[in-house]
PDB file of C-alpha atoms in Angstrom:
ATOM      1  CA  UNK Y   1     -80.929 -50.581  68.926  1.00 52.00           C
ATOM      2  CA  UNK Y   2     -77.842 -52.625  69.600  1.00 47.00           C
ATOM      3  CA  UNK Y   3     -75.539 -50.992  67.129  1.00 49.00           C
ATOM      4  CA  UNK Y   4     -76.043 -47.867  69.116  1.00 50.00           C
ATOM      5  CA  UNK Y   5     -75.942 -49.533  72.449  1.00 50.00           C
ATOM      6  CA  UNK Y   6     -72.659 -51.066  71.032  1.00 49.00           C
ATOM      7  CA  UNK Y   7     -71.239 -47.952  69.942  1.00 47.00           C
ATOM      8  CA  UNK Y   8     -71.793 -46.320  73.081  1.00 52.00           C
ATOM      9  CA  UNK Y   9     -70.214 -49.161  74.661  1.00 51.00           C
ATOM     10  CA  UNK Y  10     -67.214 -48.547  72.181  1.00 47.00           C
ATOM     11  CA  UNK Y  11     -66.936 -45.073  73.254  1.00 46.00           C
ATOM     12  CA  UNK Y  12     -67.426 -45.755  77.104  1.00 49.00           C
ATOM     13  CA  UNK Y  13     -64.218 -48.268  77.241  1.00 47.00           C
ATOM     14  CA  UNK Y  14     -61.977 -45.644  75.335  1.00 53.00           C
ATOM     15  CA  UNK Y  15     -62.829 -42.767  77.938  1.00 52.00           C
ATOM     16  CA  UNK Y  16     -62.135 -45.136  80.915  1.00 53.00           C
ATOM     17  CA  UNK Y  17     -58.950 -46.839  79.156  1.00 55.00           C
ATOM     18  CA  UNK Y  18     -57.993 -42.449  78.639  1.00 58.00           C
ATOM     19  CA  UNK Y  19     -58.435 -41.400  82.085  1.00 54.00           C
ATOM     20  CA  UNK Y  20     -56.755 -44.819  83.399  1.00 51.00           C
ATOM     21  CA  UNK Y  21     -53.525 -43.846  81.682  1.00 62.00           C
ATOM     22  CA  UNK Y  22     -53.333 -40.185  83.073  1.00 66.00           C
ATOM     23  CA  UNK Y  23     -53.021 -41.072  86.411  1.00 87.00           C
ATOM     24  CA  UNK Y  24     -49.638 -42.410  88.354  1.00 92.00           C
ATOM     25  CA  UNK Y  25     -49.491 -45.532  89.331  1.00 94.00           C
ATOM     26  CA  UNK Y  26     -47.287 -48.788  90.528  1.00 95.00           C
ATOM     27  CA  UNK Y  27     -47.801 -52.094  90.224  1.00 96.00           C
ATOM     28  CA  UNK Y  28     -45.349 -55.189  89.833  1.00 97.00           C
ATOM     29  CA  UNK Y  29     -45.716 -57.764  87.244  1.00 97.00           C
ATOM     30  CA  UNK Y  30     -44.115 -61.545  86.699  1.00 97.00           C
ATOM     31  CA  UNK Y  31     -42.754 -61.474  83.002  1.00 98.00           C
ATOM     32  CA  UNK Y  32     -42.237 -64.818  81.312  1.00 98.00           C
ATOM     33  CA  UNK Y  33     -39.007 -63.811  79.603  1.00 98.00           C
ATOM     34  CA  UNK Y  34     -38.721 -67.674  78.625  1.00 98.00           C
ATOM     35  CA  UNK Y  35     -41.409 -67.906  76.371  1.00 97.00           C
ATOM     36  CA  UNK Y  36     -40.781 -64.137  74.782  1.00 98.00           C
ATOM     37  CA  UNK Y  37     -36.651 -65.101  73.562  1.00 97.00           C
ATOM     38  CA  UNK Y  38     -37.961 -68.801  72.320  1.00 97.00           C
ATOM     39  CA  UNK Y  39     -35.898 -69.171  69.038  1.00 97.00           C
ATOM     40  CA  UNK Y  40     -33.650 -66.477  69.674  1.00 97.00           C
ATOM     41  CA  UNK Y  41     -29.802 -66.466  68.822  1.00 97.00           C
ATOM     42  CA  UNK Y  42     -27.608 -67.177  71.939  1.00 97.00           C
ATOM     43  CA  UNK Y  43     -25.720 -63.549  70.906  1.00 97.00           C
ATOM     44  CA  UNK Y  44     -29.142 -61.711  70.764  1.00 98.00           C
ATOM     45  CA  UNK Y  45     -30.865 -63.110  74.188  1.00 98.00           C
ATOM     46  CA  UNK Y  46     -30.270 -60.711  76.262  1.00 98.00           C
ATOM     47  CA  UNK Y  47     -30.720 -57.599  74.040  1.00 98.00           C
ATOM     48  CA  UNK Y  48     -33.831 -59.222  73.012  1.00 98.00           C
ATOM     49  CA  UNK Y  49     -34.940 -59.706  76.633  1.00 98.00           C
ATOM     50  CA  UNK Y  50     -34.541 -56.437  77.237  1.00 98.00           C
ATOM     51  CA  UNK Y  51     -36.243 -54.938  74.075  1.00 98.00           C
ATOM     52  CA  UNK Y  52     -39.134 -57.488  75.355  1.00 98.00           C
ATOM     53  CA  UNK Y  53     -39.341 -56.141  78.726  1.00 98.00           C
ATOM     54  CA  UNK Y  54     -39.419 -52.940  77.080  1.00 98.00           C
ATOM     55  CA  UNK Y  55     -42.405 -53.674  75.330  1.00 97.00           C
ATOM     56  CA  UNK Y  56     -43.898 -55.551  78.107  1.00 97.00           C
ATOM     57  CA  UNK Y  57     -44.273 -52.165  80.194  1.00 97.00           C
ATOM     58  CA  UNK Y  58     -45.622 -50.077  77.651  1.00 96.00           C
ATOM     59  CA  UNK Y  59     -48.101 -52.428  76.824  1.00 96.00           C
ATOM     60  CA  UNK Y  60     -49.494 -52.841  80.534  1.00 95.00           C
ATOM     61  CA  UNK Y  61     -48.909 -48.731  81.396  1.00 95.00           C
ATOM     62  CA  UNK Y  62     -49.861 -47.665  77.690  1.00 94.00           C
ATOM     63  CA  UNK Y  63     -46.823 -44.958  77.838  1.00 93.00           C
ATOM     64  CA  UNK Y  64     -44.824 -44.911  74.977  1.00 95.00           C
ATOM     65  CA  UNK Y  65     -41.532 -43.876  76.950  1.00 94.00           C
ATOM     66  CA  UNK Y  66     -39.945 -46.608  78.583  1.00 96.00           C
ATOM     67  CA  UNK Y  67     -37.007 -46.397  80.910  1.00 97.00           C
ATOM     68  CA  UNK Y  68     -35.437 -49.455  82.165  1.00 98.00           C
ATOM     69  CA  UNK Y  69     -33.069 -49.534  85.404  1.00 97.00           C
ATOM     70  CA  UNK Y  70     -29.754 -50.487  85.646  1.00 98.00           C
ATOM     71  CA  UNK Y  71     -29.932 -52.899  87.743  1.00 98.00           C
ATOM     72  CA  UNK Y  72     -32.703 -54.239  85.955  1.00 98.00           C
ATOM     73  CA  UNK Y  73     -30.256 -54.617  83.169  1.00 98.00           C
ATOM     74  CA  UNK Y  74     -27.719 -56.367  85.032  1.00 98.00           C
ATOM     75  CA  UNK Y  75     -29.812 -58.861  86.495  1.00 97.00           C
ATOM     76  CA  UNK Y  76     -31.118 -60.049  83.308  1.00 98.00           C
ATOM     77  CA  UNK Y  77     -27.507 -59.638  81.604  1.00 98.00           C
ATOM     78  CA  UNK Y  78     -25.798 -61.141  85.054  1.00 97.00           C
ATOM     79  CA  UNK Y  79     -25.681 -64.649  84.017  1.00 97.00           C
ATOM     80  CA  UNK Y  80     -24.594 -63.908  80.106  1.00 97.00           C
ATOM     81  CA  UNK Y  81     -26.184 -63.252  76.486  1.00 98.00           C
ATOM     82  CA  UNK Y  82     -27.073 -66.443  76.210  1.00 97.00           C
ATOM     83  CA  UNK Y  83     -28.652 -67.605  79.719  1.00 97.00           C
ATOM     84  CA  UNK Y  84     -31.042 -64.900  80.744  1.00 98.00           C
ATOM     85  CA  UNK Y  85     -33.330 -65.858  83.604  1.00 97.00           C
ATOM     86  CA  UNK Y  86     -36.470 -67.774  82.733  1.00 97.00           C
ATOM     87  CA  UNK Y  87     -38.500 -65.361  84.379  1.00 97.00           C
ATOM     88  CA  UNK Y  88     -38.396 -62.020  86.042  1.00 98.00           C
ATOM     89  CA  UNK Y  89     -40.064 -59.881  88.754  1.00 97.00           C
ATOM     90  CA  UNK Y  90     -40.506 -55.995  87.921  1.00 98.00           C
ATOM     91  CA  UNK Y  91     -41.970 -52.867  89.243  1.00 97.00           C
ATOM     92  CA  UNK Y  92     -43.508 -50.793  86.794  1.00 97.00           C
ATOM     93  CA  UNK Y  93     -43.860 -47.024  87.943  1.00 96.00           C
ATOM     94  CA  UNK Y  94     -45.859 -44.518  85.718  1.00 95.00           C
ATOM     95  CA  UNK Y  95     -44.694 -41.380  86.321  1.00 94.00           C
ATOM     96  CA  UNK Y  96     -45.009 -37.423  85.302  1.00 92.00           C
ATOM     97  CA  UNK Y  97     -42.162 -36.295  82.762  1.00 91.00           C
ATOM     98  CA  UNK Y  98     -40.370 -33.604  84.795  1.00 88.00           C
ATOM     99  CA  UNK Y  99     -39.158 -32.594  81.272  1.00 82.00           C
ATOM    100  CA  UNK Y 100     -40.562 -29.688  79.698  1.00 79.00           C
ATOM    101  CA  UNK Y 101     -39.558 -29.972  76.469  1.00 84.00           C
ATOM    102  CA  UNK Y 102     -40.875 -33.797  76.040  1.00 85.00           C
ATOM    103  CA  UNK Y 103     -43.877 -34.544  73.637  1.00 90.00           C
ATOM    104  CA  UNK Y 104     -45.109 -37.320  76.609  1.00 89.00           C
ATOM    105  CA  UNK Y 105     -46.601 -36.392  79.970  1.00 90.00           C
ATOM    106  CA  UNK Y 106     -45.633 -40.196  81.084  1.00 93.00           C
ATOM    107  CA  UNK Y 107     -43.046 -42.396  81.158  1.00 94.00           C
ATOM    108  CA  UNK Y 108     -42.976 -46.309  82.484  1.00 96.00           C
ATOM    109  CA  UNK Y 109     -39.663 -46.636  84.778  1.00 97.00           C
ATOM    110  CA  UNK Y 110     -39.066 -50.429  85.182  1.00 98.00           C
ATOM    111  CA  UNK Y 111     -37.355 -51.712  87.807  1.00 97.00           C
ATOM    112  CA  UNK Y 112     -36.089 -55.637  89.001  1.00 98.00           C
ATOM    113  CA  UNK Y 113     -37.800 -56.525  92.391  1.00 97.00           C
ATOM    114  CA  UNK Y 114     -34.911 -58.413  94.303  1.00 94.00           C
ATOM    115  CA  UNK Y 115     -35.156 -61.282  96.575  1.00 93.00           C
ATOM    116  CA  UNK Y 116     -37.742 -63.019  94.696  1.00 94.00           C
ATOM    117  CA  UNK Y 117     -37.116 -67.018  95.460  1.00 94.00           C
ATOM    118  CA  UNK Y 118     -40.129 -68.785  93.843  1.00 96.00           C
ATOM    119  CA  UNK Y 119     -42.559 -67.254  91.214  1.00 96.00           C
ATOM    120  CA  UNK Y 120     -45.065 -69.403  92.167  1.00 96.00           C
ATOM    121  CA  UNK Y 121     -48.394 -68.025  93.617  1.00 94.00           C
ATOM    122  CA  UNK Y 122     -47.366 -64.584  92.499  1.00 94.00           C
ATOM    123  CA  UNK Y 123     -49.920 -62.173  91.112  1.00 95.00           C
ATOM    124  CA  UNK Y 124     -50.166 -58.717  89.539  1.00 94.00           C
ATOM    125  CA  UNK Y 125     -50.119 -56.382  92.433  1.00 94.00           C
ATOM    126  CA  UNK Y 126     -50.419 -52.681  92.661  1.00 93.00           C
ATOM    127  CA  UNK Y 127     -47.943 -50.846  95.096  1.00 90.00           C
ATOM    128  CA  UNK Y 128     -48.580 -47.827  96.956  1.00 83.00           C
ATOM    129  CA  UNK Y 129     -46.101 -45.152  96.760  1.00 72.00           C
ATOM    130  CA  UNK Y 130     -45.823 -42.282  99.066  1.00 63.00           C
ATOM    131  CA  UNK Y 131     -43.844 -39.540  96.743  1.00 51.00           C
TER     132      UNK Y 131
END
């Protein structure tokens, strides 16, 4: 009785988790870029940072094709390669691939959310976008 309860359960979560990532959404996150570059090189901390941030996004949006912002880029590179910032606000937007010839219907855009003084208090939030 429970395997099959289990199972089901199983097969429930994958559905939901399937449908979640079709749809387009926005939300902004608080990445610990601190903790993720611990016992890097000082040459390699900000390429790392951003390889990290990479991966942050398509783990939260489960889209395989990440693009990150420029400015994003800058304001984690801004202060060097060695002293990236200790922490980060971003917006992650999944959209549709406009591209035809593209093997994913999604892609994660990440971009920096400016004018961010204290991290404290802040949560995951989803943003509504009127497109």
């Amino acid at each position: 009785c429970c395997g099959i309860n289990a199972e089901y359960g199983v097969v429930m979560a994958n559905e939901k988790k399937r449908q979640a990532i079709s749809q387009v959404v926005t939300r902004e996150y608080t990445i610990n870029l601190h903790k993720r570059i611990h016992g890097i090189g000082f040459k390699r901390r900000a390429p790392r940072a951003i390889k990290e941030i990479k991966k942050f996004a398509e783990k939260m949006m489960g889209t395989p094709d990440v693009r990150v912002d420029t400015r994003l880029n800058k304001h984690v590179w801004h202060r060097g390669v060695k002293n990236v910032p200790f922490r980060v606000r971003v917006r992650l937007a999944r959209k549709r691939n406009e591209d035809e010839d593209s093997i994913h219907k999604l892609y994660t855009l990440v971009t920096v959310v400016e004018g961010v003084e204290s991290f404290k208090g802040l949560t995951t939030q989803n943003v509504d976008v009127d497109e």
